[in-house]
Each structure stands twice: as structure tokens, then as C-alpha cells.
Coordinates of C-alpha atoms in Angstrom, one line a residue:
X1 CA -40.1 25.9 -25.5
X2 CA -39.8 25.4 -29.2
X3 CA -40.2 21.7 -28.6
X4 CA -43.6 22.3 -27.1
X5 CA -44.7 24.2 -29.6
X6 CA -43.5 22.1 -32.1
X7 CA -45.9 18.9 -30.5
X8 CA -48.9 21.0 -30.1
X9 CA -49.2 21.9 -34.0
X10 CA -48.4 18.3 -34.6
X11 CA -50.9 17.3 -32.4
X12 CA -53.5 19.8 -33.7
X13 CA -53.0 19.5 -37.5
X14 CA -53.3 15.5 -36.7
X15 CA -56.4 15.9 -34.5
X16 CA -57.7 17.9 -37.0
X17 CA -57.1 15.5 -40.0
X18 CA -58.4 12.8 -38.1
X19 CA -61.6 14.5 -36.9
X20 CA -62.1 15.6 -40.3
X21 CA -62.8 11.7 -41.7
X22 CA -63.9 10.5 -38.5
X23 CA -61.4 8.6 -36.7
X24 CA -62.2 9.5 -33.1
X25 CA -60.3 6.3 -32.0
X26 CA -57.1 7.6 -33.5
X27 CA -56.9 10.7 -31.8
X28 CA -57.0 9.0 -28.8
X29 CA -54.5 7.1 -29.6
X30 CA -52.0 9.8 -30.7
X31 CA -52.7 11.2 -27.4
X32 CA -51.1 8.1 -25.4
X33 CA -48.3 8.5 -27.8
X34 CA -47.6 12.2 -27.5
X35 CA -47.3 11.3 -24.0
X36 CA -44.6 9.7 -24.6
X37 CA -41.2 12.0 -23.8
X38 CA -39.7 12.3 -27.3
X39 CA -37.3 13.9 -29.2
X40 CA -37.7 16.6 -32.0
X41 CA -36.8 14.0 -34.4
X42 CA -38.4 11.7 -33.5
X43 CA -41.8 13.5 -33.2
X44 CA -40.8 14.4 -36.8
X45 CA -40.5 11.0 -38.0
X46 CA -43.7 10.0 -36.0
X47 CA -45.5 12.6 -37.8
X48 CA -44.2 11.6 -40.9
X49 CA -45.7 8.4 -40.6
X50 CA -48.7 9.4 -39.8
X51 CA -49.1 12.0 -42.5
X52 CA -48.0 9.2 -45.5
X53 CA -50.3 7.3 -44.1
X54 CA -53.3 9.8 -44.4
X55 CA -52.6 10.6 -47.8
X56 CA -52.6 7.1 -49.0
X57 CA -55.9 6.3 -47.9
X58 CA -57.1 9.7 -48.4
X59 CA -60.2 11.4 -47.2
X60 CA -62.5 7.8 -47.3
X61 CA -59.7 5.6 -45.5
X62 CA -61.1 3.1 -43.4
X63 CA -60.4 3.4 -39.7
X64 CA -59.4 -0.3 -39.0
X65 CA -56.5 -0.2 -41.7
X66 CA -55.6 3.5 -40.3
X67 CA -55.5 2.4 -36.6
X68 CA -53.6 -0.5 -37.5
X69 CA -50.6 1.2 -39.2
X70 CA -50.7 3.1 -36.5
X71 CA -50.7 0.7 -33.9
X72 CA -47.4 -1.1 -35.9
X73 CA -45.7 2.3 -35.8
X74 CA -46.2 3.0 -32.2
X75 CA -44.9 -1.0 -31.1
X76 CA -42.2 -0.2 -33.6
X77 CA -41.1 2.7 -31.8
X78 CA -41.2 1.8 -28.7
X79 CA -39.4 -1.9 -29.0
X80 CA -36.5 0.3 -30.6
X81 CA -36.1 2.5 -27.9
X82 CA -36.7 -0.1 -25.2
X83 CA -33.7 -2.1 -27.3
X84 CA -31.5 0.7 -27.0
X85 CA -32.0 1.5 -23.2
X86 CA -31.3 -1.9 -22.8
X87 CA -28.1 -1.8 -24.6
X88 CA -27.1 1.3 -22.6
X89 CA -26.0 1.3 -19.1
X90 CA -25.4 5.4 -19.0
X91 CA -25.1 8.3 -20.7
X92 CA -20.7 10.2 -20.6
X93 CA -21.5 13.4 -18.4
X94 CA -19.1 15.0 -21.0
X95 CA -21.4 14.3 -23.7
X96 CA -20.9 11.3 -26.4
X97 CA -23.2 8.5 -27.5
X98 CA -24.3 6.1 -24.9
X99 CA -21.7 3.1 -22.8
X100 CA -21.9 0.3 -21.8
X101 CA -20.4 -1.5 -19.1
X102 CA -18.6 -4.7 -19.5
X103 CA -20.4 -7.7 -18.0
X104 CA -18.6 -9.6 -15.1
X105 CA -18.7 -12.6 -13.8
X106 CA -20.8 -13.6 -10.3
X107 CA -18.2 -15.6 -8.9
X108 CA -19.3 -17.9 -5.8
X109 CA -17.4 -17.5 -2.7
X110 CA -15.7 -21.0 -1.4
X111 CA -14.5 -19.2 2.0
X112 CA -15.3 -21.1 4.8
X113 CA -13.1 -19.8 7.2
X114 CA -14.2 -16.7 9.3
X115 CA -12.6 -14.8 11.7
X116 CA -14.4 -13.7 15.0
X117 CA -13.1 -10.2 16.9
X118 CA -14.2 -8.2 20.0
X119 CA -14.9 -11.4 21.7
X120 CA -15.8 -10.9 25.0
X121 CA -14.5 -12.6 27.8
X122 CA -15.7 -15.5 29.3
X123 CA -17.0 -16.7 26.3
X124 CA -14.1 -19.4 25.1
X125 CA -13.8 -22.3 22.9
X126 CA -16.6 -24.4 24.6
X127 CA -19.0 -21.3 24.3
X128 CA -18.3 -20.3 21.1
X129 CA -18.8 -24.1 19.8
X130 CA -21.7 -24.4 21.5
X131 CA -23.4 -21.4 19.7
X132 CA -22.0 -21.4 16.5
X133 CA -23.2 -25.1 15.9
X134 CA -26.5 -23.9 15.5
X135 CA -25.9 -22.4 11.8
X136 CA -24.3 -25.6 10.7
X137 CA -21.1 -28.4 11.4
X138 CA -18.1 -26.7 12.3
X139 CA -14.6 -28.1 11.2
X140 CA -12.4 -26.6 13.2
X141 CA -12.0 -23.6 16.0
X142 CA -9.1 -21.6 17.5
X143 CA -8.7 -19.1 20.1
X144 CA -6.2 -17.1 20.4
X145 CA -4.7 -16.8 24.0
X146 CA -1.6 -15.1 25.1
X147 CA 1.6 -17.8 25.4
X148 CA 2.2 -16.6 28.8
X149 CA -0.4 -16.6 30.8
X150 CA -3.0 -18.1 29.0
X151 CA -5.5 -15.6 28.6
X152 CA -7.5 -14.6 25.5
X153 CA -6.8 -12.4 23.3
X154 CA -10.5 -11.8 22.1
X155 CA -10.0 -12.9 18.7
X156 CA -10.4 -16.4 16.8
X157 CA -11.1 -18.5 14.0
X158 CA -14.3 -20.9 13.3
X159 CA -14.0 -23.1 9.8
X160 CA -17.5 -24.5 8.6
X161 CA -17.8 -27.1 6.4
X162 CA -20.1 -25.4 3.9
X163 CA -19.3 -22.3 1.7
X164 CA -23.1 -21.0 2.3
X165 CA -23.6 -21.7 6.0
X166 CA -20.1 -19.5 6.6
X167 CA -21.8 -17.0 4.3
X168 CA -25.0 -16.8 6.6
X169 CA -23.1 -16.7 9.7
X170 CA -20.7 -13.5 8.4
X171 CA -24.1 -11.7 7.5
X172 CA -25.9 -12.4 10.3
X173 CA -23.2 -12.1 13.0
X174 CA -21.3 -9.3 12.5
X175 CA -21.6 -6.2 14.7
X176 CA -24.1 -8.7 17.3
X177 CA -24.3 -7.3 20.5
X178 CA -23.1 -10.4 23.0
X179 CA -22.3 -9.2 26.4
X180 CA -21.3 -5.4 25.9
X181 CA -19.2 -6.7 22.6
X182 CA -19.9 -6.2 19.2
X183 CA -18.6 -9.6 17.2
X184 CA -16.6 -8.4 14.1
X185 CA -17.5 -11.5 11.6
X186 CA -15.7 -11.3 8.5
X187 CA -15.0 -14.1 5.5
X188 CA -11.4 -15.2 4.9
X189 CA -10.9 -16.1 1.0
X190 CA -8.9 -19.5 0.8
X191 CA -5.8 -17.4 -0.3
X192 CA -5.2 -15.6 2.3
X193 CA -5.4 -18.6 5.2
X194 CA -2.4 -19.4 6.3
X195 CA -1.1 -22.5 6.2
X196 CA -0.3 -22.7 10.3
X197 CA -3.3 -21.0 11.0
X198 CA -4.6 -24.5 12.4
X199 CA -1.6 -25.7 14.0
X200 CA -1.9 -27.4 17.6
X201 CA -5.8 -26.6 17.0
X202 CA -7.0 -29.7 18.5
X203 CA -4.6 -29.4 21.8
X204 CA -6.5 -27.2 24.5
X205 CA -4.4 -24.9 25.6
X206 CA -3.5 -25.2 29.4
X207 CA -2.2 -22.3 31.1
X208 CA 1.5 -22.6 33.1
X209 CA 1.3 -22.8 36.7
X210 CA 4.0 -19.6 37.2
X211 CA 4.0 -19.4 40.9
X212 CA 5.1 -23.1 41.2
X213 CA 7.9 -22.6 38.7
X214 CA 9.4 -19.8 40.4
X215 CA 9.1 -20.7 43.5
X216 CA 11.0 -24.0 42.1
X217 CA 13.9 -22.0 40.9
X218 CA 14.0 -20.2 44.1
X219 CA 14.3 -23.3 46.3
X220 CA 17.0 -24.8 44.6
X221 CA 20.0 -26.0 46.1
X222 CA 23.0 -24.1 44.6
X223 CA 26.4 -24.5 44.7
X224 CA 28.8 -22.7 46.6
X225 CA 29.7 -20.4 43.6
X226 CA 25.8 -19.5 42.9
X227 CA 25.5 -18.8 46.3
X228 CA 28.5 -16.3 46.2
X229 CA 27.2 -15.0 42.8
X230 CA 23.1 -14.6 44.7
X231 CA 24.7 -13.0 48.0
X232 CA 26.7 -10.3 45.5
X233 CA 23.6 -9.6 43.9
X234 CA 21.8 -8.7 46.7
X235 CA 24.5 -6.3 48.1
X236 CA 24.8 -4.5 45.2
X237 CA 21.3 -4.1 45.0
X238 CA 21.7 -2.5 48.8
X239 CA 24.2 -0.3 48.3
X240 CA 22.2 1.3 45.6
X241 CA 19.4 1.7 47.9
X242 CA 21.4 3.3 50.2
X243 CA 22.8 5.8 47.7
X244 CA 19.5 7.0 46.9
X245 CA 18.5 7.3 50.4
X246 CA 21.6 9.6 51.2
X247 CA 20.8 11.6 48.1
X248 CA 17.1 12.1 49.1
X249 CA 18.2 13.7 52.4
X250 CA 16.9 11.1 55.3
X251 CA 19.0 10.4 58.1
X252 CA 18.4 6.7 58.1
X253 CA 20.7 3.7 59.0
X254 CA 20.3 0.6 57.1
X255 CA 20.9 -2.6 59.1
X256 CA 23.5 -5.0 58.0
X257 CA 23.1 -7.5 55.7
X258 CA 22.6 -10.9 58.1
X259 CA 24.7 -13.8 56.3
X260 CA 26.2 -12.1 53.7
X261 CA 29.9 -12.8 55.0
X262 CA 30.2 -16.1 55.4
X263 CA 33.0 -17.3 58.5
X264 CA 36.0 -18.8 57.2
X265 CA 36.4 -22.3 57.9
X266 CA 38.3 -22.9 61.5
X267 CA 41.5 -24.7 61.3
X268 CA 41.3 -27.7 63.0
X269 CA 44.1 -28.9 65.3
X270 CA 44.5 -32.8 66.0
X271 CA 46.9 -33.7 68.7
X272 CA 49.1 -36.2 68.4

């Protein structure tokens, strides 16, 4: 409140002093300036100026030379206070003169290897090749796919060859809606690849054929110690069967194993 009064006398002892020798065009022009949010000090000063300047020129001043001190002050003013906004980035909410931050370096990224997740199935390496291409050359692609049976484990890796198009295709890709999956698209910095990340890359993977291994390894011919060792197994494996259908309560009589003893070999007589 005291600062408002404190303008408006300003403002009317200066209106008055101008009017008083004619300088229409200078009131005006204080005007734009006490528009200006400023400090009680700074009023002061402005005001100061101002004032010097009436009493040198007194009552018959001319109103170019007036204006034109005026007109110094004001760009004065205002290139100072520009200068220090500049230098200040903010203003200590505990109080304190004005900071400012330290100036960092824009560093450009050199990642050009990303790494695809949520990817949904059915779209593999030929797929994702196919429509990756579009944003620029592609280097290298993985997959990842389970060791077993060969399926995918929804995640991979695509390597451009330029720093920019991998940039585009990490802003623009990630969270993309592509059948019911949103793509997580993400950057890798060169630091943190790691150095087998592209091993056996150029090898399609091609899954096992499981069913014709084990059904291999059951159709071997085995010796006549395995076989003892298989037909052992498979008794024991009965007989705990049977203990567990006793303890349940059913009246139930497992049939006999068929081949499990084998015959001892007949003695063979020649006569002489």
C-alpha cells in the first residue's frame, strides 16, 4: 500500500511539473514507464532523474532535449534489468540474491541399438525387418526365443546404422498399438551393450524336433543290463501305485506285470 502511494505522488508532482512548461509528450511517456512493475528504489532513482533533469533546464527547457534524456534513462533502465534477468535463472525460496544455474553440455546420443518389448506373437524376425526398414538400414536383428522349444520370448534387438534414424524410431515407436501389444522402444547407450548381445545373430534359429528325439531314445536297443535296470524301474513305479491305491480304500486288483521276469535259460542236453 505505501508503494502505491508512493507512485501516485511521483506521478502527480511529475505530471504536474510537466504540464506546467508544456511537455504533454512527456507525461505520456512517464506513463508507459510507471507501468512498468518497479521497485521503491528504483522508482526513487527514476524520479531522481527526472527531477535533476527539470531543474537544469528549468521552466523554459525545450521539450526535444527533455524527452530525449528521458528516453536514454528509460532504455538505460530497462537493458539493466533485462541484463540481470538474463543472468538469473531463479530466485532461493529462502531468500538471498539471485542463482544461476551451471550451463551443461547437449551431448548427442550415438546409440543405435534399441531394444523392442511386448512383441506380439506372430510377428518374428522376417516381420519385424520388414517394417522396421521403412525408417532407415538396419544392421543387425535378434529375437529372443526360448532354447528349448523355440518359441519367442517377445523381446528383441534391432541395430540401425544411423544415430538419428534409431532416435526417430524410439520416439515414434514406443507404446504403438500392433496387434493388442504395446511396443516398449527404448535406446541402448553403447556402454551398456553387451559384447554377446549379437552372437549367432545371423544363424536362424531352428527349433528341435522333440518328439523324434525321444521317441529315438525309447527305441533303442539296450543291453541286457539296461533292460534289467528299465524293467526295475517300472516295478517300482507299480508298487507305489499300488500302495496308494490300498491306502485310498478301493478294493482293486492290479494285473501282473507281463514280461517282467524273464525265464531262465533251459539247460540243454546233447546226447552222446
Amino acid at each position: 500500500m505505501d508503494f502505491q502511494i508512493h507512485k501516485a505522488h511521483i506521478h502527480f508532482f511529475l505530471a504536474h511539473k510537466l504540464n506546467n512548461i508544456g511537455l504533454y509528450s512527456c507525461d505520456r511517456h512517464f506513463r508507459f514507464c510507471s507501468s512498468v512493475s518497479l521497485s521503491p528504489s528504483d522508482c526513487s532513482f527514476f524520479s531522481c532523474v527526472i527531477l535533476i533533469i527539470l531543474t537544469e533546464m528549468g521552466a523554459k527547457g525545450r521539450k526535444k532535449s527533455v524527452t530525449k534524456k528521458l528516453k536514454k534513462c528509460a532504455s538505460e533502465f530497462s537493458a539493466s534489468s533485462a541484463s540481470k534477468d538474463k543472468a538469473a535463472d531463479f530466485l532461493p525460496l529462502e531468500g538471498g540474491p539471485a542463482r544461476k544455474l551451471p550451463d551443461t553440455e547437449v551431448r548427442e546420443s550415438k546409440a543405435t541399438v534399441l531394444y523392442i518389448g511386448r512383441i506380439p506373437h506372430g510377428f518374428y524376425e522376417n516381420e519385424m525387418e520388414g517394417f522396421f526398414k521403412q525408417f532407415g538400414t538396419i544392421k543387425r536383428l535378434r529375437l529372443a526365443r526360448n532354447k528349448k522349444t523355440g518359441k519367442s520370448k517377445h523381446f528383441g534387438f534391432i541395430e540401425f546404422e544411423s544415430p538419428e534414424v534409431a532416435k526417430v524410431v524410439a520416439d515414434t515407436m514406443h507404446n504403438y498399438l500392433l496387434f493388442e501389444h504395446l511396443l516398449q522402444v527404448r535406446l541402448i547407450p553403447p556402454e551398456h551393450v553387451h559384447p554377446r548381445l549379437w552372437k549367432g545373430v545371423n544363424r536362424w534359429y531352428k527349433p528341435l524336433d522333440w518328439v523324434k528325439i525321444e521317441r529315438k531314445r525309447q527305441d533303442k536297443e539296450r543291453t541286457l543290463e539296461e533292460h534289467n535296470k528299465f524293467v526295475e524301474g517300472i516295478l517300482k513305479r507299480d508298487k507305489k501305485r499300488r500302495k496308494r491305491i490300498e491306502a485310498a480304500g478301493i478294493d482293486y486288483e492290479c494285473p501282473e506285470m507281463v514280461g517282467a521276469i524273464q525265464a531262465a535259460p533251459k539247460k540243454i542236453r546233447f546226447a552222446d
